PDB file of C-alpha atoms in Angstrom:
ATOM      1  CA  ALA A   1       0.904  14.408  17.236  1.00 92.00           C
ATOM      2  CA  PHE A   2       4.176  15.242  19.022  1.00 94.00           C
ATOM      3  CA  ASP A   3       5.126  18.422  17.165  1.00 92.00           C
ATOM      4  CA  GLY A   4       6.995  20.820  19.425  1.00 91.00           C
ATOM      5  CA  CYS A   5       7.707  18.339  22.239  1.00 93.00           C
ATOM      6  CA  ASN A   6      11.111  19.885  22.843  1.00 91.00           C
ATOM      7  CA  ALA A   7      11.907  17.785  25.912  1.00 94.00           C
ATOM      8  CA  LEU A   8      11.068  14.444  24.251  1.00 94.00           C
ATOM      9  CA  GLN A   9      14.203  12.328  24.003  1.00 95.00           C
ATOM     10  CA  THR A  10      13.062   8.755  23.436  1.00 95.00           C
ATOM     11  CA  ILE A  11       9.882   7.067  22.310  1.00 95.00           C
ATOM     12  CA  GLU A  12       8.953   3.476  21.533  1.00 96.00           C
ATOM     13  CA  ILE A  13       6.857   2.733  18.454  1.00 97.00           C
ATOM     14  CA  PRO A  14       5.136  -0.639  18.992  1.00 96.00           C
ATOM     15  CA  ASP A  15       4.516  -3.169  16.243  1.00 95.00           C
ATOM     16  CA  SER A  16       0.771  -2.492  16.492  1.00 96.00           C
ATOM     17  CA  ILE A  17       1.149   0.934  14.842  1.00 96.00           C
ATOM     18  CA  THR A  18       0.039   0.954  11.205  1.00 95.00           C
ATOM     19  CA  THR A  19       0.251   4.662  10.299  1.00 95.00           C
ATOM     20  CA  ILE A  20       2.099   7.767  11.454  1.00 96.00           C
ATOM     21  CA  GLY A  21       0.712  11.136  10.403  1.00 94.00           C
ATOM     22  CA  ASN A  22       2.417  14.028   8.647  1.00 94.00           C
ATOM     23  CA  TYR A  23       5.166  15.745  10.621  1.00 93.00           C
ATOM     24  CA  ALA A  24       4.224  13.783  13.745  1.00 95.00           C
ATOM     25  CA  PHE A  25       7.630  14.392  15.347  1.00 95.00           C
ATOM     26  CA  ASP A  26       8.491  17.823  13.947  1.00 93.00           C
ATOM     27  CA  ASN A  27      10.394  20.234  16.185  1.00 92.00           C
ATOM     28  CA  CYS A  28      11.437  17.525  18.631  1.00 92.00           C
ATOM     29  CA  GLY A  29      15.031  18.722  18.817  1.00 90.00           C
ATOM     30  CA  LYS A  30      16.184  16.248  21.477  1.00 95.00           C
ATOM     31  CA  LEU A  31      14.536  13.137  20.022  1.00 95.00           C
ATOM     32  CA  GLN A  32      17.048  10.351  19.445  1.00 96.00           C
ATOM     33  CA  TYR A  33      16.527   8.679  16.079  1.00 97.00           C
ATOM     34  CA  ASN A  34      18.081   5.581  14.614  1.00 97.00           C
ATOM     35  CA  GLU A  35      19.897   6.435  11.396  1.00 97.00           C
ATOM     36  CA  TYR A  36      20.223   4.275   8.295  1.00 97.00           C
ATOM     37  CA  ASP A  37      21.450   5.496   4.922  1.00 94.00           C
ATOM     38  CA  ASN A  38      19.682   8.832   4.308  1.00 95.00           C
ATOM     39  CA  ALA A  39      16.774   8.560   6.749  1.00 97.00           C
ATOM     40  CA  TYR A  40      15.869   8.687  10.434  1.00 97.00           C
ATOM     41  CA  TYR A  41      13.851   5.957  12.120  1.00 98.00           C
ATOM     42  CA  LEU A  42      11.984   5.197  15.337  1.00 98.00           C
ATOM     43  CA  GLY A  43      11.114   1.765  16.615  1.00 97.00           C
ATOM     44  CA  ASN A  44      11.259  -0.581  19.558  1.00 97.00           C
ATOM     45  CA  ASN A  45      13.587  -3.087  21.204  1.00 96.00           C
ATOM     46  CA  ASP A  46      12.836  -5.738  18.582  1.00 97.00           C
ATOM     47  CA  ASN A  47      13.028  -3.456  15.540  1.00 98.00           C
ATOM     48  CA  LYS A  48      14.688  -0.056  15.777  1.00 97.00           C
ATOM     49  CA  PHE A  49      13.891   0.625  12.099  1.00 98.00           C
ATOM     50  CA  PHE A  50      10.148  -0.081  12.405  1.00 98.00           C
ATOM     51  CA  ALA A  51       9.065   3.390  11.221  1.00 98.00           C
ATOM     52  CA  LEU A  52      10.881   5.646   8.788  1.00 98.00           C
ATOM     53  CA  ILE A  53      10.099   9.118  10.123  1.00 97.00           C
ATOM     54  CA  LEU A  54      11.945  11.546   7.887  1.00 96.00           C
ATOM     55  CA  ALA A  55      14.701  12.021   5.364  1.00 97.00           C
ATOM     56  CA  LYS A  56      18.111  13.087   6.626  1.00 96.00           C
ATOM     57  CA  ASN A  57      17.689  16.376   4.750  1.00 95.00           C
ATOM     58  CA  HIS A  58      15.917  17.780   1.697  1.00 96.00           C
ATOM     59  CA  GLU A  59      19.030  17.523  -0.465  1.00 96.00           C
ATOM     60  CA  ILE A  60      19.343  13.717  -0.559  1.00 96.00           C
ATOM     61  CA  LEU A  61      19.631  12.066  -3.970  1.00 95.00           C
ATOM     62  CA  SER A  62      18.695   8.522  -2.969  1.00 94.00           C
ATOM     63  CA  CYS A  63      17.669   6.462   0.021  1.00 95.00           C
ATOM     64  CA  GLU A  64      17.946   2.769   0.765  1.00 95.00           C
ATOM     65  CA  ILE A  65      15.087   2.044   3.131  1.00 97.00           C
ATOM     66  CA  ASN A  66      15.968  -0.453   5.837  1.00 97.00           C
ATOM     67  CA  GLU A  67      14.680  -3.949   5.117  1.00 97.00           C
ATOM     68  CA  LYS A  68      12.955  -4.089   8.522  1.00 98.00           C
ATOM     69  CA  THR A  69      10.852  -0.957   7.976  1.00 98.00           C
ATOM     70  CA  VAL A  70       7.094  -1.472   8.253  1.00 98.00           C
ATOM     71  CA  VAL A  71       5.717   2.093   8.165  1.00 98.00           C
ATOM     72  CA  ILE A  72       6.816   5.071   6.087  1.00 98.00           C
ATOM     73  CA  ALA A  73       5.514   8.066   8.022  1.00 98.00           C
ATOM     74  CA  GLY A  74       3.469  10.861   6.517  1.00 97.00           C
ATOM     75  CA  ALA A  75       5.576  13.511   4.739  1.00 97.00           C
ATOM     76  CA  ALA A  76       8.749  11.468   5.339  1.00 97.00           C
ATOM     77  CA  PHE A  77      10.371  12.547   2.067  1.00 98.00           C
ATOM     78  CA  SER A  78       8.245  15.588   1.265  1.00 97.00           C
ATOM     79  CA  TYR A  79      10.051  18.266  -0.738  1.00 97.00           C
ATOM     80  CA  CYS A  80      13.143  16.121  -1.333  1.00 97.00           C
ATOM     81  CA  LYS A  81      13.207  17.475  -4.880  1.00 97.00           C
ATOM     82  CA  ASN A  82      16.530  15.821  -5.763  1.00 96.00           C
ATOM     83  CA  LEU A  83      15.408  12.381  -4.623  1.00 96.00           C
ATOM     84  CA  SER A  84      15.247  10.407  -7.859  1.00 93.00           C
ATOM     85  CA  SER A  85      15.879   6.860  -6.693  1.00 88.00           C
ATOM     86  CA  ILE A  86      14.338   4.873  -3.877  1.00 92.00           C
ATOM     87  CA  SER A  87      13.610   1.216  -3.246  1.00 90.00           C
ATOM     88  CA  ILE A  88      10.778   0.172  -0.938  1.00 95.00           C
ATOM     89  CA  PRO A  89      11.463  -3.187   0.738  1.00 97.00           C
ATOM     90  CA  GLN A  90       8.976  -6.040   1.073  1.00 97.00           C
ATOM     91  CA  SER A  91       8.599  -5.306   4.801  1.00 98.00           C
ATOM     92  CA  VAL A  92       6.668  -2.040   4.286  1.00 98.00           C
ATOM     93  CA  ILE A  93       2.886  -2.205   4.702  1.00 98.00           C
ATOM     94  CA  THR A  94       2.004   1.513   4.844  1.00 98.00           C
ATOM     95  CA  ILE A  95       3.107   4.482   2.759  1.00 98.00           C
ATOM     96  CA  GLY A  96       1.948   7.545   4.668  1.00 97.00           C
ATOM     97  CA  SER A  97       0.131  10.629   3.442  1.00 97.00           C
ATOM     98  CA  SER A  98       2.349  13.013   1.455  1.00 97.00           C
ATOM     99  CA  ALA A  99       5.264  10.627   1.987  1.00 98.00           C
ATOM    100  CA  PHE A 100       6.820  11.452  -1.394  1.00 97.00           C
ATOM    101  CA  VAL A 101       5.068  14.698  -2.289  1.00 97.00           C
ATOM    102  CA  TYR A 102       7.211  17.033  -4.441  1.00 97.00           C
ATOM    103  CA  THR A 103      10.070  14.553  -4.832  1.00 97.00           C
ATOM    104  CA  GLY A 104      12.046  13.908  -7.998  1.00 96.00           C
ATOM    105  CA  ILE A 105      11.452  10.169  -8.223  1.00 95.00           C
ATOM    106  CA  ILE A 106      11.227   8.809 -11.744  1.00 93.00           C
ATOM    107  CA  ASP A 107       9.747   5.389 -11.110  1.00 90.00           C
ATOM    108  CA  ILE A 108       8.659   3.524  -8.021  1.00 91.00           C
ATOM    109  CA  VAL A 109       8.017  -0.150  -7.409  1.00 91.00           C
ATOM    110  CA  ILE A 110       5.422  -0.632  -4.693  1.00 95.00           C
ATOM    111  CA  PRO A 111       6.017  -4.069  -3.163  1.00 96.00           C
ATOM    112  CA  GLU A 112       3.289  -6.649  -2.597  1.00 96.00           C
ATOM    113  CA  SER A 113       3.572  -6.146   1.161  1.00 97.00           C
ATOM    114  CA  VAL A 114       1.974  -2.676   0.934  1.00 98.00           C
ATOM    115  CA  THR A 115      -1.721  -2.488   1.837  1.00 98.00           C
ATOM    116  CA  SER A 116      -2.222   1.269   2.229  1.00 97.00           C
ATOM    117  CA  ILE A 117      -1.098   4.335   0.256  1.00 97.00           C
ATOM    118  CA  GLY A 118      -2.007   7.588   1.990  1.00 97.00           C
ATOM    119  CA  ASP A 119      -3.553  10.807   0.692  1.00 97.00           C
ATOM    120  CA  GLN A 120      -1.267  12.673  -1.724  1.00 97.00           C
ATOM    121  CA  ALA A 121       1.485  10.110  -1.155  1.00 97.00           C
ATOM    122  CA  PHE A 122       3.021  10.736  -4.585  1.00 97.00           C
ATOM    123  CA  CYS A 123       1.348  14.036  -5.375  1.00 97.00           C
ATOM    124  CA  CYS A 124       3.266  16.543  -7.508  1.00 97.00           C
ATOM    125  CA  CYS A 125       6.014  14.103  -8.495  1.00 97.00           C
ATOM    126  CA  SER A 126       6.385  15.721 -11.916  1.00 93.00           C
ATOM    127  CA  LYS A 127       9.158  13.323 -13.012  1.00 95.00           C
ATOM    128  CA  LEU A 128       7.342  10.154 -11.996  1.00 96.00           C
ATOM    129  CA  ALA A 129       6.683   8.197 -15.175  1.00 95.00           C
ATOM    130  CA  LYS A 130       5.979   4.653 -14.057  1.00 93.00           C
ATOM    131  CA  THR A 131       4.619   2.763 -11.083  1.00 95.00           C
ATOM    132  CA  THR A 132       2.744  -0.439 -10.330  1.00 93.00           C
ATOM    133  CA  ILE A 133      -0.011  -1.011  -7.793  1.00 96.00           C
ATOM    134  CA  PRO A 134       0.091  -4.563  -6.401  1.00 96.00           C
ATOM    135  CA  ASP A 135      -3.002  -6.611  -5.564  1.00 96.00           C
ATOM    136  CA  SER A 136      -2.149  -6.350  -1.857  1.00 97.00           C
ATOM    137  CA  VAL A 137      -3.216  -2.680  -1.741  1.00 98.00           C
ATOM    138  CA  THR A 138      -6.660  -2.170  -0.191  1.00 97.00           C
ATOM    139  CA  PHE A 139      -6.615   1.630   0.247  1.00 97.00           C
ATOM    140  CA  ILE A 140      -5.357   4.523  -1.865  1.00 97.00           C
ATOM    141  CA  GLY A 141      -5.995   7.973  -0.416  1.00 96.00           C
ATOM    142  CA  ALA A 142      -7.327  11.051  -2.159  1.00 96.00           C
ATOM    143  CA  GLY A 143      -4.929  12.657  -4.593  1.00 95.00           C
ATOM    144  CA  ALA A 144      -2.296   9.973  -4.091  1.00 96.00           C
ATOM    145  CA  PHE A 145      -1.072  10.452  -7.669  1.00 96.00           C
ATOM    146  CA  SER A 146      -2.444  13.902  -8.484  1.00 95.00           C
ATOM    147  CA  ASP A 147      -0.326  16.317 -10.528  1.00 95.00           C
ATOM    148  CA  CYS A 148       2.044  13.604 -11.717  1.00 95.00           C
ATOM    149  CA  ASP A 149       2.171  14.995 -15.236  1.00 92.00           C
ATOM    150  CA  ASN A 150       4.415  12.307 -16.758  1.00 95.00           C
ATOM    151  CA  LEU A 151       2.786   9.271 -15.183  1.00 96.00           C
ATOM    152  CA  GLN A 152       1.809   6.592 -17.701  1.00 95.00           C
ATOM    153  CA  TYR A 153      -1.772   5.483 -17.133  1.00 97.00           C
ATOM    154  CA  THR A 154      -3.957   2.871 -18.764  1.00 97.00           C
ATOM    155  CA  GLU A 155      -7.079   4.424 -20.241  1.00 97.00           C
ATOM    156  CA  TYR A 156     -10.556   2.890 -20.270  1.00 97.00           C
ATOM    157  CA  GLY A 157     -14.102   4.302 -20.400  1.00 93.00           C
ATOM    158  CA  ASN A 158     -13.244   7.956 -19.660  1.00 96.00           C
ATOM    159  CA  ALA A 159     -10.905   7.187 -16.760  1.00 98.00           C
ATOM    160  CA  TYR A 160      -7.215   6.600 -16.067  1.00 98.00           C
ATOM    161  CA  TYR A 161      -5.964   3.527 -14.229  1.00 98.00           C
ATOM    162  CA  LEU A 162      -2.846   2.160 -12.553  1.00 97.00           C
ATOM    163  CA  GLY A 163      -2.223  -1.493 -11.877  1.00 97.00           C
ATOM    164  CA  ASN A 164       0.219  -4.321 -12.382  1.00 96.00           C
ATOM    165  CA  ASN A 165       1.188  -6.942 -14.955  1.00 95.00           C
ATOM    166  CA  GLU A 166      -1.790  -9.129 -14.036  1.00 96.00           C
ATOM    167  CA  ASN A 167      -4.357  -6.340 -13.811  1.00 98.00           C
ATOM    168  CA  LYS A 168      -3.617  -2.969 -15.384  1.00 97.00           C
ATOM    169  CA  PHE A 169      -7.067  -1.689 -14.310  1.00 98.00           C
ATOM    170  CA  PHE A 170      -6.581  -2.450 -10.605  1.00 98.00           C
ATOM    171  CA  ALA A 171      -7.014   1.149  -9.402  1.00 98.00           C
ATOM    172  CA  LEU A 172      -9.088   3.895 -11.019  1.00 98.00           C
ATOM    173  CA  ILE A 173      -7.002   6.995 -10.356  1.00 97.00           C
ATOM    174  CA  LYS A 174      -8.929   9.820 -12.009  1.00 96.00           C
ATOM    175  CA  ALA A 175     -11.454  10.797 -14.626  1.00 96.00           C
ATOM    176  CA  LYS A 176     -10.167  11.569 -18.098  1.00 95.00           C
ATOM    177  CA  SER A 177     -11.357  15.158 -17.724  1.00 94.00           C
ATOM    178  CA  GLU A 178     -13.795  17.282 -15.746  1.00 93.00           C
ATOM    179  CA  ASP A 179     -16.119  17.394 -18.754  1.00 95.00           C
ATOM    180  CA  ILE A 180     -17.028  13.712 -18.996  1.00 96.00           C
ATOM    181  CA  TYR A 181     -20.724  12.864 -18.811  1.00 95.00           C
ATOM    182  CA  TYR A 182     -20.390   9.105 -18.274  1.00 95.00           C
ATOM    183  CA  CYS A 183     -17.822   6.578 -17.170  1.00 96.00           C
ATOM    184  CA  GLU A 184     -17.812   2.828 -17.621  1.00 96.00           C
ATOM    185  CA  ILE A 185     -15.571   1.466 -14.861  1.00 97.00           C
ATOM    186  CA  ASN A 186     -13.556  -1.561 -15.871  1.00 98.00           C
ATOM    187  CA  ASP A 187     -14.907  -4.806 -14.405  1.00 97.00           C
ATOM    188  CA  ARG A 188     -11.453  -5.696 -13.075  1.00 98.00           C
ATOM    189  CA  THR A 189     -11.140  -2.522 -10.986  1.00 98.00           C
ATOM    190  CA  LYS A 190     -10.737  -3.093  -7.244  1.00 97.00           C
ATOM    191  CA  ILE A 191     -10.145   0.451  -5.964  1.00 97.00           C
ATOM    192  CA  ILE A 192     -11.526   3.851  -6.868  1.00 97.00           C
ATOM    193  CA  VAL A 193      -9.145   6.449  -5.477  1.00 96.00           C
ATOM    194  CA  GLY A 194     -10.578   9.173  -3.283  1.00 91.00           C
ATOM    195  CA  GLY A 195     -11.369  12.281  -5.328  1.00 92.00           C
ATOM    196  CA  ALA A 196     -11.165  10.379  -8.628  1.00 94.00           C
ATOM    197  CA  PHE A 197     -14.253  12.177 -10.006  1.00 94.00           C
ATOM    198  CA  TYR A 198     -13.963  15.371  -7.984  1.00 90.00           C
TER     199      TYR A 198
END
């Protein structure tokens, strides 16, 4: 959206914003961010940590997300291959597209504040073994958990699911294989992820 705006120095992100796309502020060399732990943020007068825009660098090992953060922007931590530990606070409602693609995270707790997980948000996280999807989530984008080879799914009726302690079949993530000829979707399933049967 603002890629290459070399003269841009300040911007206000209002509370009405719910998503920020991939690399929205790339190549904005003069943009003044708010820094907290290992990430850069943009916000407004009431909350300068409203949106986590990007990691400090690709070499970070961990990141404590500010407890006032509402939006994690698209591709915020993409290619942070050494990032193995991160905690998402209860303030976050949106995890952007490709937010954690190609990171080294091992497990992730998605808080009950989150309603949206973008396309390929956790794609290619080869070390990711465990995650929970809370009941608050209403949207999971295509390929959000694709190519997560170590991820522990729950299996039912020729499909793989992710969920939580109360409902382990909450989200149908993908078909068991490309060769299936039928699928009985669990009657407790609330979300079928985009591309699940592609």
